[in-house]
Short mmCIF file of C-alpha atoms and ligand atoms in Angstrom, two decimals:
data_model
loop_
_atom_site.label_atom_id
_atom_site.label_comp_id
_atom_site.label_asym_id
_atom_site.label_seq_id
_atom_site.Cartn_x
_atom_site.Cartn_y
_atom_site.Cartn_z
CA MET Q 46 -21.05 5.66 -1.01
CA ALA Q 47 -23.30 7.62 -3.28
CA TYR Q 48 -20.16 9.76 -4.19
CA VAL Q 49 -18.41 7.26 -5.46
CA ALA Q 50 -21.08 5.79 -7.77
CA SER Q 51 -22.05 8.68 -8.94
CA ARG Q 52 -18.03 9.21 -9.87
CA LEU Q 53 -17.69 6.07 -11.24
CA THR Q 54 -20.67 6.63 -13.37
CA VAL Q 55 -19.69 9.73 -15.10
CA THR Q 56 -16.07 8.32 -15.53
CA ILE Q 57 -17.96 5.22 -17.47
CA THR Q 58 -19.84 6.88 -19.36
CA LEU Q 59 -17.43 9.21 -20.62
CA MET Q 60 -15.33 6.30 -21.82
CA ALA Q 61 -18.67 5.21 -23.31
CA ASP Q 62 -18.72 8.39 -25.11
CA GLN Q 63 -15.50 8.69 -26.17
CA GLU Q 64 -15.37 5.13 -27.76
CA GLU Q 65 -18.63 5.91 -29.41
CA GLU Q 66 -17.06 8.70 -30.99
CA GLN Q 67 -14.35 6.87 -32.03
CA GLY Q 68 -16.74 3.89 -34.04
CA ASN Q 69 -15.32 1.70 -31.31
CA THR Q 70 -17.90 -0.36 -29.78
CA GLY Q 71 -17.06 -3.99 -30.73
CA ASP Q 72 -15.76 -5.61 -27.76
CA GLN Q 73 -19.72 -5.27 -26.47
CA ASN Q 74 -20.44 -7.14 -29.00
CA ARG Q 75 -17.68 -10.00 -28.70
CA LYS Q 76 -18.74 -13.39 -26.91
CA PRO Q 77 -17.16 -13.65 -23.51
CA GLN Q 78 -14.83 -16.57 -24.75
CA ASP Q 79 -13.40 -14.20 -27.36
CA LEU Q 80 -12.64 -11.56 -24.84
CA PRO Q 81 -8.70 -11.49 -23.11
CA GLN Q 82 -8.87 -13.34 -20.34
CA VAL Q 83 -7.66 -11.84 -16.90
CA LEU Q 84 -7.44 -14.14 -13.94
CA LEU Q 85 -7.85 -13.14 -10.57
CA LEU Q 86 -6.74 -15.07 -7.70
CA LYS Q 87 -8.57 -13.44 -4.92
CA PRO Q 88 -10.85 -10.48 -4.98
CA PRO Q 89 -8.81 -7.11 -4.13
CA PRO Q 90 -9.85 -4.61 -1.36
CA VAL Q 91 -11.19 -2.90 -4.02
CA LEU Q 92 -14.06 -4.70 -5.15
CA SER Q 93 -16.26 -4.96 -2.18
CA VAL Q 94 -15.83 -1.15 -2.21
CA ILE Q 95 -16.43 -0.61 -6.05
CA GLY Q 96 -18.54 -3.09 -6.68
CA GLU Q 97 -17.82 -6.12 -9.77
CA GLN Q 98 -19.69 -4.22 -11.93
CA SER Q 99 -17.84 -1.00 -12.18
CA PHE Q 100 -14.38 -2.35 -11.69
CA LEU Q 101 -14.70 -5.17 -13.90
CA SER Q 102 -14.88 -3.63 -17.52
CA ASN Q 103 -16.94 -6.30 -19.80
CA LYS Q 104 -13.81 -5.41 -22.48
CA TYR Q 105 -12.03 -8.79 -20.14
CA GLN Q 106 -13.07 -11.77 -19.53
CA PHE Q 107 -12.36 -12.02 -15.29
CA LEU Q 108 -11.50 -15.73 -14.65
CA LYS Q 109 -12.62 -15.52 -10.85
CA ALA Q 110 -10.33 -18.22 -9.10
CA TRP Q 111 -11.72 -18.17 -5.83
CA GLU Q 112 -15.54 -18.61 -7.01
CA SER Q 113 -14.67 -21.84 -8.87
CA PRO Q 114 -15.46 -25.64 -7.72
CA LEU Q 115 -12.26 -26.55 -9.02
CA PRO Q 116 -9.15 -26.76 -7.06
CA LEU Q 117 -6.35 -24.19 -7.94
CA HIS Q 118 -3.95 -25.67 -9.26
CA GLN Q 119 -6.71 -28.00 -12.14
CA PHE Q 120 -8.39 -24.33 -12.49
CA LEU Q 121 -5.33 -22.73 -13.53
CA THR Q 122 -4.05 -26.26 -15.89
CA ALA Q 123 -7.62 -25.57 -17.75
CA HIS Q 124 -6.94 -21.98 -18.53
CA ALA Q 125 -3.04 -22.30 -18.81
CA GLY Q 126 -2.85 -21.42 -22.54
CA THR Q 127 -5.70 -18.25 -22.51
CA ILE Q 128 -4.94 -16.51 -19.58
CA GLN Q 129 -2.91 -12.97 -20.75
CA ALA Q 130 -2.96 -11.03 -17.54
CA ILE Q 131 -3.42 -11.27 -14.37
CA LEU Q 132 -5.10 -8.33 -11.67
CA CYS Q 133 -3.98 -9.17 -8.62
CA SER Q 134 -3.83 -7.07 -4.96
CA GLY Q 135 -1.39 -8.03 -2.12
CA SER Q 136 -3.33 -11.17 -0.41
CA ALA Q 137 -2.26 -12.89 -3.14
CA PRO Q 138 1.39 -13.71 -4.14
CA VAL Q 139 2.66 -14.09 -7.59
CA THR Q 140 4.47 -16.34 -7.97
CA ASP Q 141 7.78 -17.81 -10.72
CA ASP Q 142 5.53 -21.64 -9.87
CA LEU Q 143 2.63 -19.49 -10.69
CA LEU Q 144 4.02 -17.98 -13.28
CA GLN Q 145 5.43 -21.15 -14.77
CA LEU Q 146 1.38 -22.78 -15.03
CA LEU Q 147 0.63 -19.65 -17.01
CA PRO Q 148 2.68 -19.48 -20.56
CA SER Q 149 0.32 -17.10 -21.96
CA VAL Q 150 0.53 -14.52 -18.94
CA ARG Q 151 1.84 -11.06 -20.39
CA LEU Q 152 0.90 -8.20 -17.97
CA VAL Q 153 0.62 -8.16 -14.13
CA VAL Q 154 -2.00 -5.55 -12.52
CA THR Q 155 -2.01 -5.19 -9.06
CA ALA Q 156 -4.35 -3.18 -7.24
CA SER Q 157 -1.61 -1.88 -4.71
CA ALA Q 158 1.32 0.24 -4.32
CA GLY Q 159 3.21 -2.04 -2.97
CA THR Q 160 4.47 -4.64 -4.94
CA ASN Q 161 6.63 -6.90 -2.81
CA HIS Q 162 3.77 -9.82 -3.47
CA ILE Q 163 4.91 -10.42 -6.69
CA ASP Q 164 8.19 -12.19 -8.49
CA LEU Q 165 9.20 -9.00 -10.07
CA GLU Q 166 12.33 -10.84 -11.50
CA ALA Q 167 10.45 -13.54 -12.58
CA CYS Q 168 8.31 -11.21 -14.18
CA HIS Q 169 11.72 -9.95 -15.91
CA ARG Q 170 13.09 -13.13 -16.68
CA ARG Q 171 9.33 -14.50 -18.51
CA GLY Q 172 8.97 -11.14 -20.13
CA ILE Q 173 6.18 -10.17 -18.26
CA SER Q 174 4.94 -5.78 -17.80
CA VAL Q 175 3.96 -4.83 -14.48
CA THR Q 176 2.07 -2.33 -13.40
CA ASN Q 177 1.17 -0.99 -9.87
CA ALA Q 178 -1.28 1.64 -8.30
CA GLY Q 179 1.51 4.42 -9.12
CA ASN Q 180 0.05 7.78 -7.30
CA VAL Q 181 -3.21 7.14 -6.44
CA PHE Q 182 -2.68 6.11 -2.69
CA SER Q 183 -0.16 8.87 -2.27
CA ASP Q 184 -2.20 11.21 -0.54
CA ASP Q 185 -3.99 8.76 1.62
CA GLY Q 186 -1.01 7.17 2.71
CA ALA Q 187 0.46 10.26 3.75
CA ASP Q 188 -2.43 12.17 5.89
CA GLU Q 189 -2.41 8.66 7.40
CA ALA Q 190 1.30 8.55 8.44
CA VAL Q 191 1.14 12.26 9.48
CA GLY Q 192 -2.25 11.31 11.28
CA LEU Q 193 -0.57 8.69 13.51
CA LEU Q 194 2.35 10.90 14.28
CA ILE Q 195 -0.01 13.06 15.88
CA ASP Q 196 -1.54 10.68 17.53
CA VAL Q 197 1.08 9.28 18.87
CA LEU Q 198 2.46 12.64 20.02
CA ARG Q 199 -0.26 14.33 21.46
CA LYS Q 200 -1.65 10.79 22.57
CA ILE Q 201 -5.71 11.28 20.53
CA THR Q 202 -6.52 7.38 21.53
CA ALA Q 203 -5.27 6.81 24.09
CA SER Q 204 -6.68 9.59 26.21
CA ASP Q 205 -9.93 9.14 24.49
CA ARG Q 206 -10.06 5.59 26.30
CA TYR Q 207 -9.02 7.89 29.13
CA VAL Q 208 -12.59 9.94 29.10
CA ARG Q 209 -14.75 7.03 27.41
CA GLN Q 210 -13.72 4.69 30.76
CA GLY Q 211 -14.50 7.58 33.14
CA LEU Q 212 -11.08 7.78 34.22
CA TRP Q 213 -11.17 11.44 34.04
CA VAL Q 214 -13.74 12.16 36.80
CA SER Q 215 -11.90 9.20 38.99
CA GLU Q 216 -8.73 9.98 38.16
CA GLY Q 217 -8.16 13.56 37.22
CA ALA Q 218 -6.01 14.64 34.17
CA TYR Q 219 -4.58 12.83 31.62
CA PRO Q 220 -0.64 13.25 30.97
CA LEU Q 221 -0.04 15.97 28.66
CA GLY Q 222 1.02 14.85 25.01
CA SER Q 223 4.50 16.50 23.21
CA LYS Q 224 4.29 18.94 20.60
CA LEU Q 225 4.65 18.44 16.93
CA ARG Q 226 5.93 21.71 15.52
CA GLY Q 227 9.75 21.79 15.72
CA LYS Q 228 10.17 17.85 15.83
CA ARG Q 229 13.07 16.29 13.79
CA VAL Q 230 11.07 13.95 12.21
CA GLY Q 231 13.32 11.44 9.49
CA ILE Q 232 11.29 9.89 6.65
CA VAL Q 233 12.79 6.72 5.26
CA GLY Q 234 11.62 6.14 1.53
CA MET Q 235 11.25 9.18 -0.46
CA GLY Q 236 8.70 8.11 -2.92
CA SER Q 237 5.28 9.67 -4.15
CA ILE Q 238 4.14 8.80 -0.07
CA GLY Q 239 7.36 10.15 1.29
CA LEU Q 240 7.09 13.64 -0.72
CA GLU Q 241 3.81 13.85 0.28
CA VAL Q 242 4.54 13.33 3.94
CA ALA Q 243 7.15 15.87 3.62
CA LYS Q 244 5.17 18.69 2.27
CA ARG Q 245 2.30 18.24 5.15
CA LEU Q 246 5.55 18.11 7.89
CA GLU Q 247 6.78 21.51 6.21
CA ALA Q 248 3.60 23.15 6.82
CA PHE Q 249 3.21 21.57 10.31
CA GLY Q 250 6.49 23.31 10.99
CA CYS Q 251 9.01 20.28 11.58
CA ASN Q 252 12.38 19.95 10.00
CA VAL Q 253 12.39 17.03 7.63
CA LEU Q 254 15.33 14.73 6.68
CA TYR Q 255 15.01 11.71 4.79
CA ASN Q 256 17.01 8.42 3.46
CA SER Q 257 16.35 6.69 0.16
CA ARG Q 258 17.95 4.40 -2.27
CA LYS Q 259 19.55 7.76 -3.55
CA LYS Q 260 19.78 11.57 -2.68
CA LYS Q 261 17.03 13.45 -4.65
CA THR Q 262 18.66 16.84 -6.21
CA PHE Q 263 16.04 18.59 -6.08
CA LEU Q 264 15.34 18.45 -2.49
CA SER Q 265 17.50 20.35 -0.02
CA TYR Q 266 15.91 18.66 3.11
CA PRO Q 267 19.32 17.07 4.84
CA PHE Q 268 19.54 13.02 3.25
CA TYR Q 269 21.34 10.59 5.08
CA SER Q 270 22.20 7.50 3.08
CA ASP Q 271 22.80 5.10 6.52
CA VAL Q 272 19.41 5.08 8.54
CA CYS Q 273 20.90 4.80 11.71
CA GLN Q 274 22.34 8.09 11.72
CA LEU Q 275 19.18 9.16 9.73
CA ALA Q 276 17.94 7.85 13.36
CA ALA Q 277 20.15 9.60 15.69
CA HIS Q 278 19.41 12.88 14.10
CA SER Q 279 15.12 12.16 14.49
CA ASP Q 280 12.51 12.32 17.25
CA ALA Q 281 10.51 10.77 14.86
CA LEU Q 282 11.07 8.12 12.19
CA ILE Q 283 8.07 7.78 9.44
CA ILE Q 284 8.62 4.68 7.23
CA CYS Q 285 7.41 5.02 3.52
CA CYS Q 286 10.00 2.85 1.68
CA ALA Q 287 8.82 -0.94 -0.71
CA LEU Q 288 9.60 -4.31 0.69
CA THR Q 289 12.32 -4.96 -1.19
CA ASP Q 290 15.11 -7.34 -0.23
CA GLN Q 291 17.63 -5.05 0.64
CA THR Q 292 14.75 -3.13 3.29
CA ARG Q 293 13.98 -5.96 4.78
CA HIS Q 294 14.73 -5.90 8.74
CA MET Q 295 16.14 -2.76 7.66
CA ILE Q 296 14.44 -0.73 10.95
CA ASP Q 297 16.57 -3.03 13.27
CA LYS Q 298 17.97 -2.80 17.32
CA ASP Q 299 20.98 -0.19 15.70
CA VAL Q 300 18.34 1.61 14.28
CA PHE Q 301 15.68 1.86 17.60
CA SER Q 302 18.74 2.18 20.00
CA ALA Q 303 19.99 5.20 17.42
CA LEU Q 304 16.46 7.07 18.07
CA GLY Q 305 16.78 5.98 21.91
CA LYS Q 306 14.18 6.50 24.64
CA GLU Q 307 12.42 9.73 23.37
CA GLY Q 308 12.71 8.48 19.84
CA VAL Q 309 8.55 7.65 17.82
CA ILE Q 310 8.28 4.92 14.80
CA VAL Q 311 5.26 5.50 12.37
CA ASN Q 312 4.83 2.54 10.00
CA ILE Q 313 2.74 2.77 7.36
CA GLY Q 314 5.20 0.88 4.42
CA ARG Q 315 5.41 -2.94 5.01
CA GLY Q 316 5.52 -5.01 8.48
CA ALA Q 317 8.87 -6.85 7.70
CA ILE Q 318 10.87 -3.71 6.73
CA VAL Q 319 10.67 -3.62 11.07
CA ASP Q 320 11.93 -6.05 13.21
CA GLU Q 321 9.05 -6.39 14.78
CA LYS Q 322 9.98 -8.46 17.92
CA GLU Q 323 12.79 -6.06 18.97
CA MET Q 324 10.47 -2.91 17.70
CA VAL Q 325 8.04 -4.97 20.44
CA ARG Q 326 10.99 -5.12 22.97
CA PHE Q 327 11.90 -1.93 23.17
CA LEU Q 328 8.34 -0.41 22.90
CA VAL Q 329 8.14 -2.99 26.04
CA HIS Q 330 11.20 -1.26 27.89
CA GLY Q 331 10.33 1.94 27.22
CA GLU Q 332 13.48 2.39 25.02
CA ILE Q 333 11.53 4.11 22.59
CA ALA Q 334 8.37 6.32 23.09
CA GLY Q 335 5.66 5.17 20.81
CA ALA Q 336 4.61 3.60 17.85
CA GLY Q 337 1.80 4.09 15.30
CA LEU Q 338 1.77 1.07 12.82
CA ASP Q 339 -0.14 0.02 9.86
CA VAL Q 340 0.97 -2.36 9.09
CA PHE Q 341 2.36 -5.52 10.44
CA GLU Q 342 5.03 -8.84 9.93
CA ASN Q 343 2.43 -11.01 9.81
CA GLU Q 344 -1.08 -9.72 9.41
CA PRO Q 345 -3.82 -10.19 9.95
CA ASP Q 346 -1.71 -11.29 13.74
CA VAL Q 347 -0.49 -8.65 15.54
CA PRO Q 348 1.90 -9.15 18.44
CA LYS Q 349 -0.29 -9.01 21.37
CA GLU Q 350 1.86 -7.25 23.74
CA LEU Q 351 1.33 -4.44 22.08
CA PHE Q 352 -2.74 -4.16 23.08
CA GLU Q 353 -1.23 -3.16 26.41
CA LEU Q 354 0.77 -0.19 25.09
CA ASP Q 355 -0.79 3.14 25.67
CA ASN Q 356 1.68 4.70 23.82
CA VAL Q 357 1.18 2.99 20.86
CA VAL Q 358 -1.38 3.14 17.85
CA LEU Q 359 -2.59 -0.01 15.64
CA SER Q 360 -4.39 0.60 12.10
CA PRO Q 361 -5.56 -2.48 10.52
CA HIS Q 362 -3.13 -1.77 7.05
CA ARG Q 363 -5.42 0.58 5.84
CA ALA Q 364 -3.62 3.72 5.59
CA VAL Q 365 -3.68 4.39 1.47
CA PHE Q 366 -7.94 3.17 0.74
CA THR Q 367 -10.54 5.34 0.83
CA PRO Q 368 -13.40 4.84 -1.12
CA GLU Q 369 -12.01 8.41 -3.47
CA SER Q 370 -8.59 6.45 -3.87
CA PHE Q 371 -10.46 3.29 -4.95
CA VAL Q 372 -12.41 5.57 -7.73
CA SER Q 373 -8.56 6.89 -8.76
CA LEU Q 374 -6.98 3.17 -8.84
CA CYS Q 375 -10.40 1.80 -10.42
CA GLU Q 376 -9.86 4.35 -13.38
CA LEU Q 377 -6.16 3.43 -13.34
CA VAL Q 378 -6.91 -0.28 -13.46
CA VAL Q 379 -9.23 -0.21 -16.31
CA GLY Q 380 -6.49 2.34 -18.00
CA ASN Q 381 -3.86 -0.18 -17.68
CA LEU Q 382 -5.67 -2.88 -19.49
CA GLU Q 383 -6.62 -0.85 -22.12
CA ALA Q 384 -3.45 0.45 -22.84
CA PHE Q 385 -1.88 -3.50 -22.70
CA PHE Q 386 -4.32 -5.23 -25.05
CA SER Q 387 -3.97 -2.07 -27.43
CA ASN Q 388 -0.33 -1.79 -27.47
CA LYS Q 389 -0.06 1.88 -25.98
CA PRO Q 390 2.26 2.54 -23.38
CA LEU Q 391 1.53 1.38 -19.84
CA LEU Q 392 -0.20 4.45 -17.54
CA SER Q 393 1.72 3.16 -14.36
CA PRO Q 394 4.52 0.54 -14.75
CA VAL Q 395 6.57 -0.86 -12.49
CA MET Q 396 8.50 -2.85 -15.00
CA ASP Q 397 7.70 -2.24 -19.10
CA VAL Q 398 8.95 -5.19 -21.08
O1 LIG O 629 -0.34 -1.17 1.29
C1 LIG O 629 -1.00 -1.01 0.54
C2 LIG O 629 -0.45 -1.26 -1.04
O2 LIG O 629 0.52 -1.55 -1.31
O3 LIG O 629 -1.46 0.04 -1.91
#
């Protein structure tokens, strides 16, 4: 945490120095009620790590809905005409109904890579720009994906449990895991996280194949437009794509059948990309070999059947979060707000209207 605090202090000091050089210190002297209003519906995870003081720039008046004694609807109605931006994360959906209540909103900044909690169509229709976490989470997401794959293949956490329970002494050797080198790994979603996963897997000597909305002409990995075909040619599938209407339950029983008894699935995208009931059924019946899961359909509820399975590694939706990535996120969020309120191009636009 000391690392985070010191890098952040450097960043904030640098920003302050630059502003002084530009003679731009006026915002600090403005009364809070004159500053642009930014709504927070729920505290994003980054807040508890970075701290409010550092995350919430004093150039804006942040309205924290969860701190108000008023019921949410009343709170929003009271500020309806003045809220210009929303800062959100996956835990607080930005729906068309919410936006209807807030006619002055022109920007939604999400502190997440995924945007499935935002009604993008409604934002587009209402002329609202949207930004996300851009590439700041790509390294950590890719590290976790590869970590989960290695864990499942080499049975790392399962054998850790075995040793801790004293079973090495009473039962002898633990069953061997299987080799990573040479495995055919199908990446579903070749965005910035998928590309980082591919780089890492190449270094481990795997054969990378992929599925994506479109073939990437700059990549030489085999491309499969059909995810079942990808599964049929893969020893493991890593899900890194976004959750959209097109990808919801895209990993279904046909994909699991194509992956087969020796196949492993890793999901760091969103739980609902996978038909979770089918995945549990395939795992329980030994019809796929294992799973490494950071995301689930109804978080924080995880299907209880998975707790019994030693070939499943579970993680509480934290693949992309590290204090270091939160520092970069913090800079990006502040940068997007600054860009928007000074009519400059957004730093990580999902939709710039
Ligand atoms: O899951 C995390 C994110 O979308 O940032």
